[in-house]
């Protein structure tokens, strides 16, 4: 089992460009999450999906969109990247909300 | 206002020392989670506990619900324990977490 996988591992964008971060889990989990992590700050939730077919905003959703493509996959899209979105992005999944989360390896995004 | 406070922020220990990391929270919770983030960036869940104590190898987590406090102990610390340890508690709705900013531990050989 691969657990939670994320692509890409690293990306450089110019301001205004768009991109999609991909996340997939093979643990048959219902809930999936996207976080960002910035120096000196804790993990902050961008969006989450309690179950297939549902998505909800987290603490910092502005500038992002998500798609729960199926039970396995949850993607994060930046429509028009800004330097403030430079961060490390983590995808996670859990059997259900509030339970132990399993994290992907992260994506380092640099927006110039 | 931080719903989850960790202390210390940074900790340096000699190999073999007993280590304690503290987490205090201000919200009512059903369970508390401890996570470990390795220097390479990967995040692993260590414990989820709602009462008492849990042990996994050299790691012990305790929680006092009445005092809204949890501790993570590492016995016989080793350089490979060097990591950031993060405490997290769920919102009352259970759909999100409050995360602490982490305790950065360095264990020196």
Short mmCIF file of C-alpha atoms in Angstrom, two decimals, chain A residues 3-99:
data_model
loop_
_atom_site.label_atom_id
_atom_site.label_comp_id
_atom_site.label_asym_id
_atom_site.label_seq_id
_atom_site.Cartn_x
_atom_site.Cartn_y
_atom_site.Cartn_z
CA UNK A 3 -0.77 5.28 1.65
CA UNK A 4 -1.23 8.89 0.58
CA UNK A 5 0.60 10.07 -2.51
CA UNK A 6 0.98 13.63 -3.79
CA UNK A 7 2.23 15.05 -7.04
CA UNK A 8 4.25 17.02 -7.80
CA UNK A 9 6.87 17.07 -5.04
CA UNK A 10 8.12 20.50 -5.99
CA UNK A 11 6.83 23.24 -8.28
CA UNK A 12 7.83 26.76 -9.24
CA UNK A 13 5.14 29.04 -10.65
CA UNK A 14 5.04 32.60 -11.83
CA UNK A 15 2.43 34.94 -10.40
CA UNK A 16 -0.85 34.43 -12.23
CA UNK A 17 -0.16 30.89 -13.40
CA UNK A 18 -2.47 28.06 -12.48
CA UNK A 19 -1.79 24.55 -11.35
CA UNK A 20 -3.41 21.52 -9.77
CA UNK A 21 -1.94 19.51 -6.92
CA UNK A 22 -2.96 15.88 -7.01
CA UNK A 23 -3.57 13.62 -4.04
CA UNK A 24 -4.61 9.98 -3.89
CA UNK A 25 -5.05 7.47 -1.06
CA UNK A 26 -5.39 3.72 -1.21
CA UNK A 27 -6.68 3.09 2.33
CA UNK A 28 -10.39 3.34 1.45
CA UNK A 29 -10.69 6.40 3.67
CA UNK A 30 -13.81 8.53 3.56
CA UNK A 31 -12.30 11.88 4.55
CA UNK A 32 -9.55 13.85 2.86
CA UNK A 33 -7.89 17.18 3.60
CA UNK A 34 -5.61 19.81 2.13
CA UNK A 35 -3.31 21.78 4.47
CA UNK A 36 -0.67 24.39 4.02
CA UNK A 37 2.30 24.79 6.33
CA UNK A 38 4.25 28.02 6.61
CA UNK A 39 7.31 28.75 8.76
CA UNK A 40 6.37 29.60 12.34
CA UNK A 41 2.76 28.62 11.85
CA UNK A 42 0.92 25.42 12.48
CA UNK A 43 -0.80 23.39 9.81
CA UNK A 44 -3.74 25.30 8.41
CA UNK A 45 -6.66 23.62 6.74
CA UNK A 46 -7.52 24.85 3.26
CA UNK A 47 -10.38 22.53 2.31
CA UNK A 48 -11.63 19.15 3.36
CA UNK A 49 -13.94 16.47 2.08
CA UNK A 50 -15.86 14.54 4.69
CA UNK A 51 -16.88 11.92 2.18
CA UNK A 52 -17.04 11.34 -1.54
CA UNK A 53 -19.19 14.01 -3.16
CA UNK A 54 -18.77 16.65 -0.46
CA UNK A 55 -16.24 19.43 0.05
CA UNK A 56 -16.08 22.21 2.62
CA UNK A 57 -13.94 25.23 3.31
CA UNK A 58 -11.37 25.19 6.03
CA UNK A 59 -9.54 28.01 7.72
CA UNK A 60 -7.79 29.49 4.64
CA UNK A 61 -9.74 28.66 1.46
CA UNK A 62 -9.29 31.92 -0.48
CA UNK A 63 -7.46 31.48 -3.77
CA UNK A 64 -8.02 27.72 -3.89
CA UNK A 65 -10.54 25.27 -5.26
CA UNK A 66 -10.84 21.55 -4.72
CA UNK A 67 -12.37 18.53 -6.41
CA UNK A 68 -13.14 15.20 -4.80
CA UNK A 69 -12.86 13.25 -8.00
CA UNK A 70 -13.77 9.92 -6.41
CA UNK A 71 -13.20 8.22 -3.09
CA UNK A 72 -9.46 7.93 -3.73
CA UNK A 73 -8.58 11.30 -5.21
CA UNK A 74 -8.77 14.87 -3.93
CA UNK A 75 -7.17 17.65 -5.95
CA UNK A 76 -6.31 21.24 -5.05
CA UNK A 77 -6.30 23.93 -7.72
CA UNK A 78 -4.69 27.35 -7.68
CA UNK A 79 -6.39 29.36 -10.42
CA UNK A 80 -4.10 32.39 -10.32
CA UNK A 81 -1.08 31.83 -8.12
CA UNK A 82 0.18 34.59 -5.83
CA UNK A 83 3.48 34.85 -3.91
CA UNK A 84 1.45 34.51 -0.67
CA UNK A 85 0.65 30.97 -1.75
CA UNK A 86 4.29 29.96 -1.51
CA UNK A 87 4.12 27.18 1.03
CA UNK A 88 4.35 23.47 1.65
CA UNK A 89 1.08 21.71 0.91
CA UNK A 90 0.06 18.48 2.58
CA UNK A 91 -2.77 16.18 1.68
CA UNK A 92 -4.13 13.86 4.35
CA UNK A 93 -6.84 11.26 4.72
CA UNK A 94 -8.69 9.58 7.57
CA UNK A 95 -11.30 6.90 7.96
CA UNK A 96 -13.74 9.60 9.01
CA UNK A 97 -13.62 13.17 10.32
CA UNK A 98 -11.69 13.61 13.56
CA UNK A 99 -9.92 10.28 13.35
#
